[in-house]
C-alpha cells in the first residue's frame, strides 16, 4: 500500500475543506472495497478522509411511507433493524447476503452505492425501490444516480448523506452469488410500488439496470409466468471466468421469476 | 505520516506509532507480538485475521490501525482466562475441530461473534455465519459441531452429545 495521510473529521464542513485542499484525497466509509484496492496499489490517494466520526451520517429513521438510511449505516445494522424488517423486509434480506458477517460489520450503504461496483447488491435495491439519494448538495433520483461501471452522478467533493427508500407493497431480492467473493453474478430486485412494478438487475451488466418489458408484463399480471418468455439480450452484459454473458442473460430471467414468486 | 494510536487490546491499554497505511493486523502481529491473529489471504476472503473491535468481528487485514485508535480490540490471545480455555476454545478441542490449525483463531473469533448475536444457532446458521472463514483442510464438519457445543456450554447447558455415542 502506498502511504497516505489519514484524517478523521467530525463535520461535513471539515470533510469538504479536506477534499477541497487535497486534489488526490479519497473518502473512506467502511473501507471494505477501498482498503483492498489500496493494498493492490490500484489507487494512490494522497489523503484518506474517513467519515466514521460524523455521527449524523449513521442511523435508520422511519419517515412514514419511506425509510431514511444514513450513508454510514452498516450492512449489519440494516440486516438486524426492526424498522427495516418491518418496513422493507426485502432490504434486510438483501443486507444479510452481502459479503460475510465481518464485512457486514464494517461496510456501509453509502460506500456501496458511491462505489457502484457492477456486482454490488445495494444498487439493485435503491433502483428497484425507486429510492432517492441525498447528498451534501441535492437529492438525486436512483434512476439518475448510477451512471456506469464504478461511476455515479456524484461530483468529486459531493458526499452521500442518506438514502430514502419508499416502502413497497411487496418486494424481493434474489441473488445468484459467486461462492468465493459472495458478489452477485446476477441479482434481481423486484418491487410492487405505488408507482408500478420495478425490476432492477445488478451483476449482469456494467451498471445496475431496469427491465421495462418485465415491468410492463408484471403490471398486467404479477406472476412468474408473465415474464417467462421475456428474453434478455446478452449484448453488453458482463462476461468473465465466472459466467458468460449468455449465462448471465439466462440468470436474469431465472432470478426475476424467483423474485416475483418470493413477493408472495 | 506517523501517528500515535492508543487503544485497548485484550483489556490492556496500548500505545503505538503507526503509519497511515499500517493495517490493524500488522500492528497486532508485528508491533505488539500478538501472532495468534493470522494473515491467510490478505484480501478479506479467508477470515484467519478475524478479531473483535468494540465487540464486533472484523477482518484485521482490511482495517487500518488508525481506524482502531481509541477502540477496544479482542484477539484470540484475550479469549482464555489464564490457563483456562474459553468454552468455545474447549469445544474446538473436544471436537477435534482443526487439522493444521491455521484458520482456528479466526474461526473461534467468528464463532463468538455469532453466539453474541444468536445464542442458539442452528447448524445452517452456523454454516452461513462461517461464510467468511475458510478452512483449507476442509474440516468444516467438526468446526460446526464445536460451535454448536461451545454455544450450548455458553448458554449454561450441558455439551450436546453430537456423535450419538457415550461420552468418555
mmCIF file of N, CA, C and O in Angstrom, chain B residues 4-36:
data_model
loop_
_atom_site.group_PDB
_atom_site.id
_atom_site.type_symbol
_atom_site.label_atom_id
_atom_site.label_comp_id
_atom_site.label_asym_id
_atom_site.label_seq_id
_atom_site.Cartn_x
_atom_site.Cartn_y
_atom_site.Cartn_z
ATOM 1 N N UNK B 4 0.491 8.386 16.472
ATOM 2 C CA UNK B 4 0.449 7.549 17.670
ATOM 3 C C UNK B 4 -0.997 7.170 17.959
ATOM 4 O O UNK B 4 -1.864 8.041 18.028
ATOM 5 N N UNK B 5 -1.234 5.886 18.055
ATOM 6 C CA UNK B 5 -2.588 5.423 18.354
ATOM 7 C C UNK B 5 -2.612 4.825 19.765
ATOM 8 O O UNK B 5 -1.625 4.249 20.224
ATOM 9 N N UNK B 6 -3.722 5.005 20.426
ATOM 10 C CA UNK B 6 -3.922 4.437 21.764
ATOM 11 C C UNK B 6 -5.190 3.617 21.723
ATOM 12 O O UNK B 6 -6.248 4.121 21.338
ATOM 13 N N UNK B 7 -5.072 2.375 22.076
ATOM 14 C CA UNK B 7 -6.235 1.506 22.054
ATOM 15 C C UNK B 7 -6.141 0.495 23.187
ATOM 16 O O UNK B 7 -5.123 0.405 23.864
ATOM 17 N N UNK B 8 -7.238 -0.221 23.387
ATOM 18 C CA UNK B 8 -7.233 -1.279 24.390
ATOM 19 C C UNK B 8 -7.146 -2.600 23.651
ATOM 20 O O UNK B 8 -7.939 -2.854 22.752
ATOM 21 N N UNK B 9 -6.144 -3.412 24.003
ATOM 22 C CA UNK B 9 -6.012 -4.721 23.368
ATOM 23 C C UNK B 9 -6.086 -5.786 24.455
ATOM 24 O O UNK B 9 -5.271 -5.779 25.385
ATOM 25 N N UNK B 10 -7.064 -6.649 24.347
ATOM 26 C CA UNK B 10 -7.283 -7.713 25.340
ATOM 27 C C UNK B 10 -7.315 -7.143 26.754
ATOM 28 O O UNK B 10 -6.722 -7.703 27.684
ATOM 29 N N UNK B 11 -7.978 -6.005 26.881
ATOM 30 C CA UNK B 11 -8.195 -5.414 28.189
ATOM 31 C C UNK B 11 -7.082 -4.516 28.686
ATOM 32 O O UNK B 11 -7.232 -3.857 29.715
ATOM 33 N N UNK B 12 -5.960 -4.468 27.963
ATOM 34 C CA UNK B 12 -4.845 -3.632 28.418
ATOM 35 C C UNK B 12 -4.664 -2.427 27.508
ATOM 36 O O UNK B 12 -4.734 -2.554 26.285
ATOM 37 N N UNK B 13 -4.403 -1.252 28.101
ATOM 38 C CA UNK B 13 -4.154 -0.083 27.256
ATOM 39 C C UNK B 13 -2.814 -0.210 26.528
ATOM 40 O O UNK B 13 -1.828 -0.657 27.109
ATOM 41 N N UNK B 14 -2.824 0.176 25.244
ATOM 42 C CA UNK B 14 -1.634 0.032 24.408
ATOM 43 C C UNK B 14 -1.466 1.299 23.585
ATOM 44 O O UNK B 14 -2.453 1.870 23.121
ATOM 45 N N UNK B 15 -0.230 1.761 23.426
ATOM 46 C CA UNK B 15 0.048 2.868 22.500
ATOM 47 C C UNK B 15 1.100 2.408 21.515
ATOM 48 O O UNK B 15 2.004 1.650 21.878
ATOM 49 N N UNK B 16 0.997 2.888 20.297
ATOM 50 C CA UNK B 16 1.995 2.524 19.296
ATOM 51 C C UNK B 16 2.038 3.611 18.229
ATOM 52 O O UNK B 16 1.060 4.329 18.027
ATOM 53 N N UNK B 17 3.179 3.737 17.576
ATOM 54 C CA UNK B 17 3.311 4.676 16.477
ATOM 55 C C UNK B 17 3.187 3.895 15.170
ATOM 56 O O UNK B 17 3.913 2.922 14.960
ATOM 57 N N UNK B 18 2.245 4.328 14.332
ATOM 58 C CA UNK B 18 1.991 3.611 13.081
ATOM 59 C C UNK B 18 1.955 4.597 11.917
ATOM 60 O O UNK B 18 1.855 5.810 12.116
ATOM 61 N N UNK B 19 2.047 4.074 10.719
ATOM 62 C CA UNK B 19 1.825 4.888 9.521
ATOM 63 C C UNK B 19 0.337 4.834 9.191
ATOM 64 O O UNK B 19 -0.383 3.945 9.651
ATOM 65 N N UNK B 20 -0.099 5.758 8.339
ATOM 66 C CA UNK B 20 -1.499 5.732 7.908
ATOM 67 C C UNK B 20 -1.855 4.404 7.284
ATOM 68 O O UNK B 20 -2.947 3.878 7.467
ATOM 69 N N UNK B 21 -0.909 3.833 6.556
ATOM 70 C CA UNK B 21 -1.203 2.612 5.806
ATOM 71 C C UNK B 21 -1.008 1.331 6.627
ATOM 72 O O UNK B 21 -1.207 0.235 6.110
ATOM 73 N N UNK B 22 -0.563 1.445 7.878
ATOM 74 C CA UNK B 22 -0.379 0.243 8.697
ATOM 75 C C UNK B 22 -1.728 -0.428 8.928
ATOM 76 O O UNK B 22 -2.683 0.210 9.358
ATOM 77 N N UNK B 23 -1.800 -1.729 8.647
ATOM 78 C CA UNK B 23 -3.041 -2.459 8.889
ATOM 79 C C UNK B 23 -3.139 -2.840 10.365
ATOM 80 O O UNK B 23 -2.111 -3.015 11.034
ATOM 81 N N UNK B 24 -4.362 -3.007 10.829
ATOM 82 C CA UNK B 24 -4.542 -3.421 12.227
ATOM 83 C C UNK B 24 -3.808 -4.738 12.487
ATOM 84 O O UNK B 24 -3.166 -4.909 13.532
ATOM 85 N N UNK B 25 -3.868 -5.660 11.523
ATOM 86 C CA UNK B 25 -3.221 -6.953 11.751
ATOM 87 C C UNK B 25 -1.700 -6.799 11.841
ATOM 88 O O UNK B 25 -1.040 -7.538 12.581
ATOM 89 N N UNK B 26 -1.139 -5.834 11.125
ATOM 90 C CA UNK B 26 0.310 -5.585 11.231
ATOM 91 C C UNK B 26 0.663 -5.026 12.604
ATOM 92 O O UNK B 26 1.661 -5.413 13.212
ATOM 93 N N UNK B 27 -0.175 -4.106 13.085
ATOM 94 C CA UNK B 27 0.047 -3.568 14.422
ATOM 95 C C UNK B 27 0.012 -4.693 15.453
ATOM 96 O O UNK B 27 0.890 -4.800 16.310
ATOM 97 N N UNK B 28 -0.981 -5.556 15.347
ATOM 98 C CA UNK B 28 -1.136 -6.633 16.333
ATOM 99 C C UNK B 28 0.037 -7.608 16.272
ATOM 100 O O UNK B 28 0.627 -7.954 17.294
ATOM 101 N N UNK B 29 0.379 -8.038 15.072
ATOM 102 C CA UNK B 29 1.392 -9.089 14.934
ATOM 103 C C UNK B 29 2.810 -8.563 15.053
ATOM 104 O O UNK B 29 3.630 -9.108 15.788
ATOM 105 N N UNK B 30 3.089 -7.474 14.299
ATOM 106 C CA UNK B 30 4.487 -7.052 14.159
ATOM 107 C C UNK B 30 4.929 -6.112 15.271
ATOM 108 O O UNK B 30 6.093 -6.103 15.658
ATOM 109 N N UNK B 31 4.003 -5.288 15.764
ATOM 110 C CA UNK B 31 4.406 -4.352 16.804
ATOM 111 C C UNK B 31 4.053 -4.840 18.202
ATOM 112 O O UNK B 31 4.785 -4.597 19.149
ATOM 113 N N UNK B 32 2.909 -5.513 18.339
ATOM 114 C CA UNK B 32 2.505 -5.960 19.671
ATOM 115 C C UNK B 32 2.836 -7.425 19.913
ATOM 116 O O UNK B 32 2.661 -7.936 21.015
ATOM 117 N N UNK B 33 3.318 -8.120 18.876
ATOM 118 C CA UNK B 33 3.743 -9.516 19.048
ATOM 119 C C UNK B 33 2.602 -10.490 19.250
ATOM 120 O O UNK B 33 2.798 -11.614 19.702
ATOM 121 N N UNK B 34 1.372 -10.083 18.910
ATOM 122 C CA UNK B 34 0.215 -10.966 19.089
ATOM 123 C C UNK B 34 0.006 -11.748 17.782
ATOM 124 O O UNK B 34 -0.796 -11.378 16.929
ATOM 125 N N UNK B 35 0.761 -12.829 17.654
ATOM 126 C CA UNK B 35 0.786 -13.548 16.380
ATOM 127 C C UNK B 35 -0.297 -14.623 16.276
ATOM 128 O O UNK B 35 -0.311 -15.405 15.331
ATOM 129 N N UNK B 36 -1.201 -14.650 17.243
ATOM 130 C CA UNK B 36 -2.329 -15.583 17.136
ATOM 131 C C UNK B 36 -3.282 -15.186 16.023
ATOM 132 O O UNK B 36 -3.965 -16.032 15.440
#
